[in-house]
């Protein structure tokens, strides 16, 4: 399969318009590529080992997110209830109240420190439709550090999907049937290299997810050149039409293992106020509209449960378009 339409060019067959990306930005690679590549007609699949499954709480839960891991900016229930139920914390920017057919962002890549093996830190795009309680449809893509899932602290490219609010459907990457990969050069769940350094070189990845208006499938592109694959339309209920909300940002698990807030970092582990080279960013965030065109989001909101632990700060600038800095260290004197 190939997508019929692409939001950055009229049809998929057309040659790509020249990219506006900064010529100084260095290419992101994946560590496995140093050992060779996959031949045409095959795809790279990260090997699942026995230990990977043994780290999961059960075989059924392997490769799945826990419920309530999508930030709900205007929760139906009071916030403390949501926090105690899930222990997930977020720092996001979002748009809602329209019909969205995709989203794009360039995401700064770091290696946040994780306090407990059962915690994670991720930075991603959420494409959402349905009600947050029972039947939420979600398509997600970004980077994550998850010792429980991968057995190490490497920063890895990932995808996720669910059609019932993380209850029975969906999984990370290719750990269940759902996402169909067509690309032989990029592996889901594989380590990303190089990573950004505080006060030094910065690296980022671009992710675009869009709905093919003809077939109804949701496609994902990594960087400027790699169309990775698609989520088939029949996986979803609400997303067969369009998304009603797009979110960009970070998420961590706060298990409060020692009765204090986790010191698991989000983004770079530094607050947005520190700015470029120190705080992590999303830049050129865009949505795909009903005409299958990319445009800047209107009425961008922000949300975080505890801004003394992790925060978010939006802005607009020429080359960066609509952007935001986000993240934080977790536990600190103002976040006990």
Tab-separated table of N, CA, C and O in Angstrom, residues 291-336:
chain	number	residue	atom	x	y	z
A	291	UNK	N	-9.074	20.302	4.006
A	291	UNK	CA	-8.588	20.348	2.622
A	291	UNK	C	-7.285	19.575	2.446
A	291	UNK	O	-6.611	19.720	1.424
A	292	UNK	N	-6.931	18.798	3.471
A	292	UNK	CA	-5.694	18.005	3.449
A	292	UNK	C	-4.454	18.890	3.358
A	292	UNK	O	-3.462	18.545	2.719
A	293	UNK	N	-4.525	20.053	4.030
A	293	UNK	CA	-3.390	20.974	4.048
A	293	UNK	C	-2.906	21.169	5.482
A	293	UNK	O	-3.705	21.204	6.426
A	294	UNK	N	-1.597	21.320	5.620
A	294	UNK	CA	-1.018	21.615	6.929
A	294	UNK	C	-1.184	23.095	7.242
A	294	UNK	O	-0.948	23.950	6.396
A	295	UNK	N	-1.591	23.401	8.470
A	295	UNK	CA	-1.704	24.803	8.898
A	295	UNK	C	-1.383	24.903	10.383
A	295	UNK	O	-1.432	23.909	11.116
A	296	UNK	N	-1.075	26.114	10.814
A	296	UNK	CA	-0.782	26.328	12.236
A	296	UNK	C	-2.050	26.125	13.062
A	296	UNK	O	-3.151	26.449	12.606
A	297	UNK	N	-1.930	25.572	14.261
A	297	UNK	CA	-3.112	25.381	15.102
A	297	UNK	C	-3.654	26.710	15.608
A	297	UNK	O	-2.884	27.624	15.913
A	298	UNK	N	-4.991	26.827	15.658
A	298	UNK	CA	-5.621	28.037	16.199
A	298	UNK	C	-6.070	27.767	17.631
A	298	UNK	O	-6.461	26.659	17.963
A	299	UNK	N	-6.050	28.813	18.460
A	299	UNK	CA	-6.511	28.722	19.854
A	299	UNK	C	-5.804	27.592	20.598
A	299	UNK	O	-6.439	26.716	21.197
A	300	UNK	N	-4.486	27.620	20.559
A	300	UNK	CA	-3.693	26.588	21.221
A	300	UNK	C	-3.792	26.749	22.736
A	300	UNK	O	-3.553	27.829	23.280
A	301	UNK	N	-4.182	25.671	23.415
A	301	UNK	CA	-4.229	25.682	24.874
A	301	UNK	C	-3.034	24.928	25.449
A	301	UNK	O	-2.345	24.204	24.735
A	302	UNK	N	-2.787	25.109	26.743
A	302	UNK	CA	-1.739	24.318	27.409
A	302	UNK	C	-2.328	23.699	28.672
A	302	UNK	O	-3.332	24.182	29.212
A	303	UNK	N	-1.698	22.631	29.120
A	303	UNK	CA	-2.208	21.920	30.290
A	303	UNK	C	-1.082	21.175	30.985
A	303	UNK	O	-0.253	20.535	30.342
A	304	UNK	N	-1.027	21.259	32.298
A	304	UNK	CA	-0.146	20.432	33.102
A	304	UNK	C	-0.797	20.242	34.462
A	304	UNK	O	-1.510	21.133	34.940
A	305	UNK	N	-0.615	19.063	35.067
A	305	UNK	CA	-1.248	18.812	36.366
A	305	UNK	C	-0.563	19.595	37.483
A	305	UNK	O	-1.224	20.144	38.358
A	306	UNK	N	0.775	19.595	37.472
A	306	UNK	CA	1.538	20.273	38.532
A	306	UNK	C	2.673	21.055	37.882
A	306	UNK	O	3.717	20.483	37.566
A	307	UNK	N	2.469	22.362	37.707
A	307	UNK	CA	3.465	23.119	36.936
A	307	UNK	C	4.770	23.347	37.697
A	307	UNK	O	5.748	23.823	37.120
A	308	UNK	N	4.803	23.003	38.997
A	308	UNK	CA	6.075	23.069	39.731
A	308	UNK	C	6.945	21.849	39.463
A	308	UNK	O	8.119	21.829	39.835
A	309	UNK	N	6.345	20.813	38.855
A	309	UNK	CA	7.082	19.574	38.570
A	309	UNK	C	7.482	19.512	37.096
A	309	UNK	O	8.616	19.162	36.758
A	310	UNK	N	6.518	19.836	36.226
A	310	UNK	CA	6.731	19.873	34.771
A	310	UNK	C	5.858	21.003	34.233
A	310	UNK	O	4.732	21.185	34.678
A	311	UNK	N	6.378	21.744	33.248
A	311	UNK	CA	5.605	22.876	32.756
A	311	UNK	C	5.718	22.986	31.235
A	311	UNK	O	6.469	22.258	30.593
A	312	UNK	N	4.964	23.939	30.671
A	312	UNK	CA	4.927	24.129	29.222
A	312	UNK	C	4.771	25.620	28.934
A	312	UNK	O	4.082	26.337	29.669
A	313	UNK	N	5.431	26.107	27.869
A	313	UNK	CA	5.435	27.540	27.543
A	313	UNK	C	5.455	27.700	26.023
A	313	UNK	O	6.399	27.252	25.373
A	314	UNK	N	4.403	28.280	25.465
A	314	UNK	CA	4.253	28.359	23.999
A	314	UNK	C	4.815	29.665	23.436
A	314	UNK	O	5.011	30.639	24.161
A	315	UNK	N	5.045	29.671	22.116
A	315	UNK	CA	5.509	30.877	21.442
A	315	UNK	C	5.346	30.753	19.937
A	315	UNK	O	4.913	29.722	19.422
A	316	UNK	N	5.673	31.840	19.237
A	316	UNK	CA	5.648	31.860	17.769
A	316	UNK	C	6.900	32.559	17.266
A	316	UNK	O	7.268	33.602	17.786
A	317	UNK	N	7.540	31.985	16.251
A	317	UNK	CA	8.729	32.615	15.679
A	317	UNK	C	8.907	32.121	14.258
A	317	UNK	O	8.537	30.986	13.954
A	318	UNK	N	9.501	32.963	13.413
A	318	UNK	CA	9.680	32.681	11.984
A	318	UNK	C	9.864	31.225	11.600
A	318	UNK	O	8.931	30.505	11.268
A	319	UNK	N	11.119	30.767	11.647
A	319	UNK	CA	11.442	29.408	11.213
A	319	UNK	C	10.797	28.332	12.070
A	319	UNK	O	10.578	27.218	11.608
A	320	UNK	N	10.527	28.659	13.303
A	320	UNK	CA	9.998	27.658	14.244
A	320	UNK	C	8.482	27.573	14.198
A	320	UNK	O	7.898	26.657	14.775
A	321	UNK	N	7.817	28.529	13.529
A	321	UNK	CA	6.355	28.517	13.498
A	321	UNK	C	5.781	28.550	14.908
A	321	UNK	O	6.287	29.248	15.795
A	322	UNK	N	4.726	27.791	15.131
A	322	UNK	CA	4.174	27.656	16.482
A	322	UNK	C	5.012	26.613	17.215
A	322	UNK	O	5.245	25.518	16.702
A	323	UNK	N	5.500	26.977	18.406
A	323	UNK	CA	6.398	26.071	19.128
A	323	UNK	C	6.084	26.142	20.614
A	323	UNK	O	5.336	27.003	21.086
A	324	UNK	N	6.668	25.227	21.371
A	324	UNK	CA	6.647	25.355	22.829
A	324	UNK	C	7.836	24.623	23.434
A	324	UNK	O	8.366	23.674	22.860
A	325	UNK	N	8.271	25.138	24.578
A	325	UNK	CA	9.217	24.412	25.429
A	325	UNK	C	8.409	23.725	26.521
A	325	UNK	O	7.357	24.234	26.935
A	326	UNK	N	8.895	22.587	26.981
A	326	UNK	CA	8.120	21.817	27.961
A	326	UNK	C	9.084	20.969	28.785
A	326	UNK	O	10.249	20.768	28.422
A	327	UNK	N	8.580	20.431	29.887
A	327	UNK	CA	9.335	19.457	30.665
A	327	UNK	C	9.681	19.945	32.057
A	327	UNK	O	9.141	20.945	32.545
A	328	UNK	N	10.592	19.219	32.677
A	328	UNK	CA	11.000	19.566	34.028
A	328	UNK	C	11.665	18.386	34.714
A	328	UNK	O	11.735	17.275	34.171
A	329	UNK	N	12.143	18.635	35.958
A	329	UNK	CA	12.921	17.620	36.664
A	329	UNK	C	12.080	16.660	37.499
A	329	UNK	O	12.616	15.702	38.059
A	330	UNK	N	10.762	16.929	37.615
A	330	UNK	CA	10.006	16.163	38.600
A	330	UNK	C	10.329	16.693	39.985
A	330	UNK	O	10.313	17.907	40.210
A	331	UNK	N	10.668	15.789	40.902
A	331	UNK	CA	10.863	16.203	42.297
A	331	UNK	C	11.908	17.312	42.411
A	331	UNK	O	13.004	17.229	41.844
A	332	UNK	N	11.553	18.367	43.139
A	332	UNK	CA	12.458	19.483	43.439
A	332	UNK	C	11.863	20.195	44.655
A	332	UNK	O	10.776	19.823	45.116
A	333	UNK	N	12.530	21.206	45.210
A	333	UNK	CA	11.998	21.841	46.432
A	333	UNK	C	10.550	22.326	46.301
A	333	UNK	O	9.803	22.335	47.286
A	334	UNK	N	10.118	22.734	45.081
A	334	UNK	CA	8.746	23.187	44.886
A	334	UNK	C	7.791	22.061	44.476
A	334	UNK	O	6.605	22.284	44.260
A	335	UNK	N	8.339	20.852	44.349
A	335	UNK	CA	7.544	19.694	43.914
A	335	UNK	C	7.986	18.514	44.778
A	335	UNK	O	8.702	17.627	44.323
A	336	UNK	N	7.568	18.523	46.059
A	336	UNK	CA	8.096	17.536	47.010
A	336	UNK	C	7.534	16.129	46.764
A	336	UNK	O	6.509	15.961	46.157
